[in-house]
Amino acid sequence: MIRKNKKQHRPLYREIVPAAIKGAWRHRWLWPIALVAGLVQTGGIVDAVLLSLKRIRLESVTLFDASWADSLNTIWGRIVGAQDVLEAILQAQNLVVAVTIVIATLLLSFICQGALVYGIGGSVHGKLPGFRESLHVGAINLGRVFALNVVTLGLTWLARFLLLVPLAVFSEEPSSALALASVGMAVLYILAVLSLTAIHFFSLNAIVLQGAHVTPALERAALMLRASWVTVIEIALILFGVGMLTFGLGLALFVAMWLPLFLLQLGAALMNFETLFVFANFLGSLLFFLVMLSAGAFNLSFQYRAWNLLFVRLGEGGAVAKMHRVLRGWLGIRA
């Protein structure tokens, strides 16, 4: 008689995914923070990679053109070539305002990254923190979170650049070898983005929740990735699947809510009631925006929460990849 192994590993994704979904829905006050944090880092891996790869072909053709330089030259030309001092000042003011808005948006996004992580995994007197406490901790950690984003996002863009350069150089002469090389570079890019995203979120949790400095946090995150890279791949696929399901459900909900408006638009068109048609169309657009914005906020909160739970499980040493568990079961290897 074969003796069954009573010592089994705790299920990983059956605990993380439901807990992340439940937490993201229960703590909806984090959704506004999640939307702002998602301006820089969404938390997804595969979805971000797919969006990037869709633009590779177009960007590879325009990578070395002077469009961006022409834009800067145009702005500078307007300032230098202004008819009078007042016009030059106004053009310079527009440039300063635009740059200021971009910088302020980025800084606010960095603050919200830290605030979202603390709102998910932090504790104030044994209880989950509130909106104000989360933003306060996010602001305190702004410098470290900013440095972390510079490292991880900078390396991500570097990987993207290295992927696009060969395509830009050789795209004028398509060949089977180029197609094969493109596939290989795409795979390398996906692995690079996957690794850097995991490192970013492991480091972010260490910085905000454990008070780690940037360099030790990055080192620890790299060690966690090296020890659990199969688990990271699995969680990336799960996050992608849940994200697609979330937006699919959001779209289905919108269609169900939009049908009465569609009938109203149809009636207005038949009666040639232009004002009512425009009003119903406006309501439909507003409804679509609100539903999909809510779906996006929920998905962002879910993904940040899933990374937090995975970070905790990996830190506890109790996270075993599903692939490893299946292989052990097939081979009869006891834990």
Short mmCIF file of C-alpha atoms in Angstrom, two decimals:
data_model
loop_
_atom_site.label_atom_id
_atom_site.label_comp_id
_atom_site.label_asym_id
_atom_site.label_seq_id
_atom_site.Cartn_x
_atom_site.Cartn_y
_atom_site.Cartn_z
CA MET A 1 0.00 0.00 0.00
CA ILE A 2 1.36 3.38 -1.01
CA ARG A 3 1.52 5.76 1.86
CA LYS A 4 0.26 9.24 1.01
CA ASN A 5 2.35 12.20 1.90
CA LYS A 6 0.48 14.14 4.55
CA LYS A 7 2.74 17.15 4.30
CA GLN A 8 1.49 19.25 1.45
CA HIS A 9 2.32 22.75 0.36
CA ARG A 10 -0.32 25.40 0.86
CA PRO A 11 -2.08 26.28 -2.38
CA LEU A 12 -0.58 29.46 -3.78
CA TYR A 13 -2.84 30.93 -6.43
CA ARG A 14 -6.04 29.53 -4.91
CA GLU A 15 -5.25 31.73 -1.92
CA ILE A 16 -3.67 34.75 -3.58
CA VAL A 17 -6.15 35.33 -6.42
CA PRO A 18 -9.40 35.15 -4.39
CA ALA A 19 -7.84 37.22 -1.60
CA ALA A 20 -6.65 39.85 -4.07
CA ILE A 21 -10.03 40.01 -5.81
CA LYS A 22 -11.90 40.22 -2.52
CA GLY A 23 -9.57 42.89 -1.15
CA ALA A 24 -9.67 44.97 -4.33
CA TRP A 25 -13.47 45.00 -4.25
CA ARG A 26 -13.82 45.55 -0.51
CA HIS A 27 -11.37 48.46 -0.32
CA ARG A 28 -12.75 50.54 -3.18
CA TRP A 29 -11.42 53.70 -1.56
CA LEU A 30 -8.05 52.67 -2.99
CA TRP A 31 -9.31 52.85 -6.58
CA PRO A 32 -8.54 56.57 -7.12
CA ILE A 33 -5.02 55.99 -5.80
CA ALA A 34 -4.66 52.95 -8.06
CA LEU A 35 -5.66 54.96 -11.14
CA VAL A 36 -2.99 57.57 -10.48
CA ALA A 37 -0.36 54.96 -9.61
CA GLY A 38 -1.20 53.14 -12.84
CA LEU A 39 -0.15 56.13 -14.92
CA VAL A 40 3.45 54.90 -14.55
CA GLN A 41 3.26 51.28 -13.39
CA THR A 42 0.15 49.15 -13.96
CA GLY A 43 1.28 46.00 -12.21
CA GLY A 44 0.55 43.81 -15.22
CA ILE A 45 3.28 42.13 -17.23
CA VAL A 46 1.88 40.35 -20.22
CA ASP A 47 -0.68 43.05 -20.99
CA ALA A 48 1.98 45.76 -20.93
CA VAL A 49 4.26 43.68 -23.12
CA LEU A 50 1.53 43.07 -25.68
CA LEU A 51 0.74 46.76 -25.89
CA SER A 52 4.41 47.52 -26.43
CA LEU A 53 4.92 44.82 -29.05
CA LYS A 54 1.92 46.03 -31.04
CA ARG A 55 3.78 49.27 -31.64
CA ILE A 56 7.17 47.78 -32.37
CA ARG A 57 6.68 47.72 -36.14
CA LEU A 58 5.67 51.37 -36.33
CA GLU A 59 8.26 52.54 -33.84
CA SER A 60 11.06 50.60 -35.49
CA VAL A 61 10.53 52.58 -38.67
CA THR A 62 10.46 55.94 -36.90
CA LEU A 63 13.04 55.24 -34.22
CA PHE A 64 15.83 57.18 -35.89
CA ASP A 65 13.79 59.89 -37.56
CA ALA A 66 14.00 63.43 -36.27
CA SER A 67 10.34 63.84 -35.31
CA TRP A 68 11.06 64.31 -31.62
CA ALA A 69 14.00 66.59 -32.36
CA ASP A 70 11.89 68.55 -34.84
CA SER A 71 9.28 69.07 -32.13
CA LEU A 72 11.87 70.48 -29.75
CA ASN A 73 13.32 72.62 -32.51
CA THR A 74 9.85 73.91 -33.33
CA ILE A 75 9.21 74.93 -29.74
CA TRP A 76 12.63 76.52 -29.45
CA GLY A 77 12.17 78.20 -32.84
CA ARG A 78 8.94 79.77 -31.69
CA ILE A 79 10.71 81.18 -28.67
CA VAL A 80 13.77 82.45 -30.55
CA GLY A 81 11.83 83.64 -33.59
CA ALA A 82 9.14 85.45 -31.68
CA GLN A 83 8.15 88.85 -33.04
CA ASP A 84 8.58 90.54 -29.68
CA VAL A 85 9.67 89.84 -26.13
CA LEU A 86 6.10 89.29 -24.92
CA GLU A 87 5.47 86.53 -27.45
CA ALA A 88 8.77 84.85 -26.54
CA ILE A 89 7.82 84.97 -22.87
CA LEU A 90 4.40 83.46 -23.60
CA GLN A 91 5.92 80.61 -25.63
CA ALA A 92 8.48 79.93 -22.90
CA GLN A 93 5.71 80.04 -20.32
CA ASN A 94 3.70 77.44 -22.23
CA LEU A 95 6.74 75.17 -22.31
CA VAL A 96 7.38 75.59 -18.59
CA VAL A 97 3.73 74.92 -17.75
CA ALA A 98 3.67 71.76 -19.88
CA VAL A 99 6.88 70.43 -18.32
CA THR A 100 5.62 71.30 -14.83
CA ILE A 101 2.36 69.41 -15.40
CA VAL A 102 4.25 66.33 -16.61
CA ILE A 103 6.64 66.40 -13.64
CA ALA A 104 3.80 66.95 -11.15
CA THR A 105 1.83 64.06 -12.65
CA LEU A 106 4.84 61.74 -12.42
CA LEU A 107 5.56 62.72 -8.82
CA LEU A 108 1.92 62.22 -7.87
CA SER A 109 1.99 58.81 -9.53
CA PHE A 110 5.11 57.87 -7.54
CA ILE A 111 3.41 58.99 -4.32
CA CYS A 112 0.35 56.92 -5.17
CA GLN A 113 2.48 53.85 -5.87
CA GLY A 114 3.74 53.96 -2.31
CA ALA A 115 0.32 54.91 -0.96
CA LEU A 116 -1.36 52.00 -2.72
CA VAL A 117 1.17 49.48 -1.43
CA TYR A 118 0.82 50.82 2.11
CA GLY A 119 -2.97 50.93 1.88
CA ILE A 120 -2.89 47.26 0.89
CA GLY A 121 -0.25 45.86 3.23
CA GLY A 122 0.40 48.50 5.86
CA SER A 123 -0.89 48.70 9.40
CA VAL A 124 -1.81 51.55 11.75
CA HIS A 125 -2.40 50.39 15.34
CA GLY A 126 -3.15 46.90 14.09
CA LYS A 127 -5.66 48.06 11.46
CA LEU A 128 -5.48 48.78 7.76
CA PRO A 129 -4.53 52.43 7.15
CA GLY A 130 -6.95 54.97 5.77
CA PHE A 131 -6.77 57.23 2.75
CA ARG A 132 -4.85 60.02 4.49
CA GLU A 133 -2.35 57.71 6.20
CA SER A 134 -1.63 55.92 2.95
CA LEU A 135 -0.94 59.14 1.06
CA HIS A 136 1.23 60.36 3.94
CA VAL A 137 3.40 57.24 3.80
CA GLY A 138 3.51 57.49 0.01
CA ALA A 139 4.78 61.06 0.28
CA ILE A 140 7.40 60.07 2.86
CA ASN A 141 8.75 57.38 0.53
CA LEU A 142 8.62 59.57 -2.59
CA GLY A 143 12.41 59.78 -2.95
CA ARG A 144 12.99 56.04 -2.76
CA VAL A 145 10.03 55.19 -4.99
CA PHE A 146 11.23 57.75 -7.52
CA ALA A 147 14.71 56.22 -7.52
CA LEU A 148 13.21 52.75 -7.91
CA ASN A 149 11.17 53.86 -10.92
CA VAL A 150 14.21 55.48 -12.49
CA VAL A 151 16.06 52.16 -12.27
CA THR A 152 13.34 49.74 -13.33
CA LEU A 153 11.59 51.88 -15.93
CA GLY A 154 14.94 53.07 -17.27
CA LEU A 155 16.08 49.49 -17.76
CA THR A 156 12.72 48.65 -19.33
CA TRP A 157 13.10 51.41 -21.90
CA LEU A 158 16.69 50.37 -22.49
CA ALA A 159 15.52 46.83 -23.25
CA ARG A 160 12.89 48.23 -25.57
CA PHE A 161 15.45 50.37 -27.34
CA LEU A 162 17.81 47.44 -27.82
CA LEU A 163 14.92 45.46 -29.27
CA LEU A 164 13.90 48.20 -31.69
CA VAL A 165 17.36 49.07 -32.96
CA PRO A 166 17.92 45.90 -35.02
CA LEU A 167 14.40 46.10 -36.42
CA ALA A 168 14.93 49.71 -37.43
CA VAL A 169 18.21 48.91 -39.14
CA PHE A 170 17.08 45.82 -41.04
CA SER A 171 13.37 46.51 -41.60
CA GLU A 172 14.09 47.89 -45.08
CA GLU A 173 15.08 44.40 -46.27
CA PRO A 174 12.58 41.85 -44.89
CA SER A 175 13.73 38.25 -44.80
CA SER A 176 13.03 34.99 -43.01
CA ALA A 177 16.16 35.50 -40.93
CA LEU A 178 14.89 38.93 -39.85
CA ALA A 179 11.51 37.45 -38.95
CA LEU A 180 13.19 34.76 -36.85
CA ALA A 181 15.43 37.31 -35.18
CA SER A 182 12.40 39.50 -34.46
CA VAL A 183 10.67 36.63 -32.68
CA GLY A 184 13.80 35.95 -30.65
CA MET A 185 14.16 39.60 -29.67
CA ALA A 186 10.47 39.75 -28.75
CA VAL A 187 10.90 36.77 -26.42
CA LEU A 188 13.94 38.39 -24.82
CA TYR A 189 12.01 41.62 -24.41
CA ILE A 190 9.09 39.84 -22.75
CA LEU A 191 11.46 38.12 -20.32
CA ALA A 192 13.19 41.42 -19.58
CA VAL A 193 9.93 43.26 -18.89
CA LEU A 194 8.65 40.35 -16.81
CA SER A 195 11.80 40.32 -14.69
CA LEU A 196 11.94 44.08 -14.23
CA THR A 197 8.25 44.31 -13.32
CA ALA A 198 8.63 41.60 -10.68
CA ILE A 199 11.76 43.28 -9.31
CA HIS A 200 9.93 46.61 -9.23
CA PHE A 201 7.02 45.33 -7.16
CA PHE A 202 9.09 43.21 -4.82
CA SER A 203 11.34 46.23 -4.21
CA LEU A 204 8.37 48.58 -3.85
CA ASN A 205 6.84 46.41 -1.13
CA ALA A 206 10.19 46.14 0.67
CA ILE A 207 10.70 49.92 0.54
CA VAL A 208 7.22 50.92 1.71
CA LEU A 209 6.35 48.12 4.13
CA GLN A 210 9.78 47.24 5.51
CA GLY A 211 11.60 50.56 5.26
CA ALA A 212 14.32 49.17 3.00
CA HIS A 213 16.62 51.42 1.02
CA VAL A 214 16.60 51.18 -2.76
CA THR A 215 19.78 49.19 -3.31
CA PRO A 216 19.11 46.48 -0.67
CA ALA A 217 15.50 46.28 -1.87
CA LEU A 218 16.62 45.72 -5.46
CA GLU A 219 19.16 43.12 -4.38
CA ARG A 220 16.59 41.22 -2.35
CA ALA A 221 14.04 41.43 -5.16
CA ALA A 222 16.58 40.04 -7.63
CA LEU A 223 17.27 37.11 -5.29
CA MET A 224 13.55 36.45 -4.92
CA LEU A 225 13.13 36.50 -8.69
CA ARG A 226 16.06 34.14 -9.23
CA ALA A 227 14.69 31.69 -6.66
CA SER A 228 11.06 31.86 -7.84
CA TRP A 229 11.13 32.78 -11.54
CA VAL A 230 8.66 30.03 -12.45
CA THR A 231 6.20 31.39 -9.90
CA VAL A 232 6.62 34.88 -11.35
CA ILE A 233 5.81 33.62 -14.85
CA GLU A 234 2.73 31.85 -13.54
CA ILE A 235 1.46 34.89 -11.64
CA ALA A 236 2.06 37.06 -14.71
CA LEU A 237 -0.18 34.82 -16.80
CA ILE A 238 -2.83 34.81 -14.07
CA LEU A 239 -2.76 38.60 -13.79
CA PHE A 240 -3.17 38.87 -17.54
CA GLY A 241 -6.11 36.46 -17.52
CA VAL A 242 -7.88 38.22 -14.65
CA GLY A 243 -7.27 41.58 -16.32
CA MET A 244 -8.81 40.41 -19.58
CA LEU A 245 -11.75 38.91 -17.68
CA THR A 246 -12.26 42.14 -15.73
CA PHE A 247 -12.44 44.30 -18.83
CA GLY A 248 -14.61 41.70 -20.57
CA LEU A 249 -17.10 41.80 -17.70
CA GLY A 250 -16.92 45.59 -17.70
CA LEU A 251 -17.73 45.66 -21.40
CA ALA A 252 -20.63 43.23 -20.93
CA LEU A 253 -21.97 45.38 -18.09
CA PHE A 254 -21.75 48.47 -20.26
CA VAL A 255 -23.63 46.79 -23.11
CA ALA A 256 -26.40 45.70 -20.73
CA MET A 257 -26.73 49.23 -19.34
CA TRP A 258 -26.38 50.87 -22.75
CA LEU A 259 -29.22 49.01 -24.49
CA PRO A 260 -31.96 51.35 -23.14
CA LEU A 261 -29.92 54.32 -24.33
CA PHE A 262 -29.52 52.70 -27.73
CA LEU A 263 -33.28 52.29 -28.02
CA LEU A 264 -33.67 55.91 -26.97
CA GLN A 265 -31.19 56.99 -29.66
CA LEU A 266 -32.98 54.88 -32.23
CA GLY A 267 -36.32 56.46 -31.35
CA ALA A 268 -34.81 59.94 -31.45
CA ALA A 269 -33.32 59.25 -34.88
CA LEU A 270 -36.65 57.98 -36.23
CA MET A 271 -38.45 61.03 -34.88
CA ASN A 272 -35.65 63.30 -36.10
CA PHE A 273 -35.21 64.57 -32.52
CA GLU A 274 -31.60 65.73 -32.74
CA THR A 275 -31.30 67.12 -29.21
CA LEU A 276 -32.48 63.88 -27.61
CA PHE A 277 -30.17 61.86 -29.87
CA VAL A 278 -27.14 63.94 -28.88
CA PHE A 279 -28.07 63.75 -25.20
CA ALA A 280 -28.47 59.96 -25.29
CA ASN A 281 -25.17 59.65 -27.15
CA PHE A 282 -23.48 61.77 -24.48
CA LEU A 283 -24.92 59.60 -21.72
CA GLY A 284 -23.71 56.48 -23.51
CA SER A 285 -20.19 57.86 -23.83
CA LEU A 286 -20.18 58.91 -20.18
CA LEU A 287 -21.46 55.50 -19.12
CA PHE A 288 -18.74 53.73 -21.10
CA PHE A 289 -16.07 55.95 -19.57
CA LEU A 290 -17.28 55.36 -16.00
CA VAL A 291 -17.70 51.60 -16.37
CA MET A 292 -14.32 51.04 -18.00
CA LEU A 293 -12.63 53.44 -15.58
CA SER A 294 -14.05 51.43 -12.68
CA ALA A 295 -12.91 48.19 -14.30
CA GLY A 296 -9.43 49.64 -14.75
CA ALA A 297 -9.29 50.87 -11.15
CA PHE A 298 -10.39 47.47 -9.84
CA ASN A 299 -7.84 45.68 -12.02
CA LEU A 300 -5.00 47.95 -10.90
CA SER A 301 -5.90 47.48 -7.25
CA PHE A 302 -6.14 43.72 -7.77
CA GLN A 303 -2.74 43.50 -9.46
CA TYR A 304 -0.95 45.56 -6.79
CA ARG A 305 -2.61 43.44 -4.10
CA ALA A 306 -1.63 40.19 -5.85
CA TRP A 307 2.01 41.30 -5.99
CA ASN A 308 1.87 42.19 -2.30
CA LEU A 309 0.49 38.76 -1.37
CA LEU A 310 3.09 37.02 -3.52
CA PHE A 311 5.84 39.10 -1.91
CA VAL A 312 4.66 38.02 1.53
CA ARG A 313 4.42 34.35 0.57
CA LEU A 314 7.87 34.34 -1.03
CA GLY A 315 9.25 36.03 2.06
CA GLU A 316 7.73 33.32 4.22
CA GLY A 317 9.32 30.67 2.01
CA GLY A 318 6.02 28.90 1.46
CA ALA A 319 5.44 29.62 -2.23
CA VAL A 320 5.92 26.70 -4.59
CA ALA A 321 5.12 27.11 -8.28
CA LYS A 322 2.17 25.14 -9.62
CA MET A 323 4.41 23.64 -12.30
CA HIS A 324 6.78 22.33 -9.63
CA ARG A 325 3.91 20.84 -7.62
CA VAL A 326 2.49 19.12 -10.70
CA LEU A 327 5.89 17.69 -11.65
CA ARG A 328 6.47 16.46 -8.12
CA GLY A 329 3.07 14.79 -8.17
CA TRP A 330 3.80 13.07 -11.47
CA LEU A 331 7.21 11.90 -10.33
CA GLY A 332 6.02 10.89 -6.86
CA ILE A 333 8.48 13.20 -5.13
CA ARG A 334 7.52 14.08 -1.57
CA ALA A 335 7.79 17.66 -0.36
#
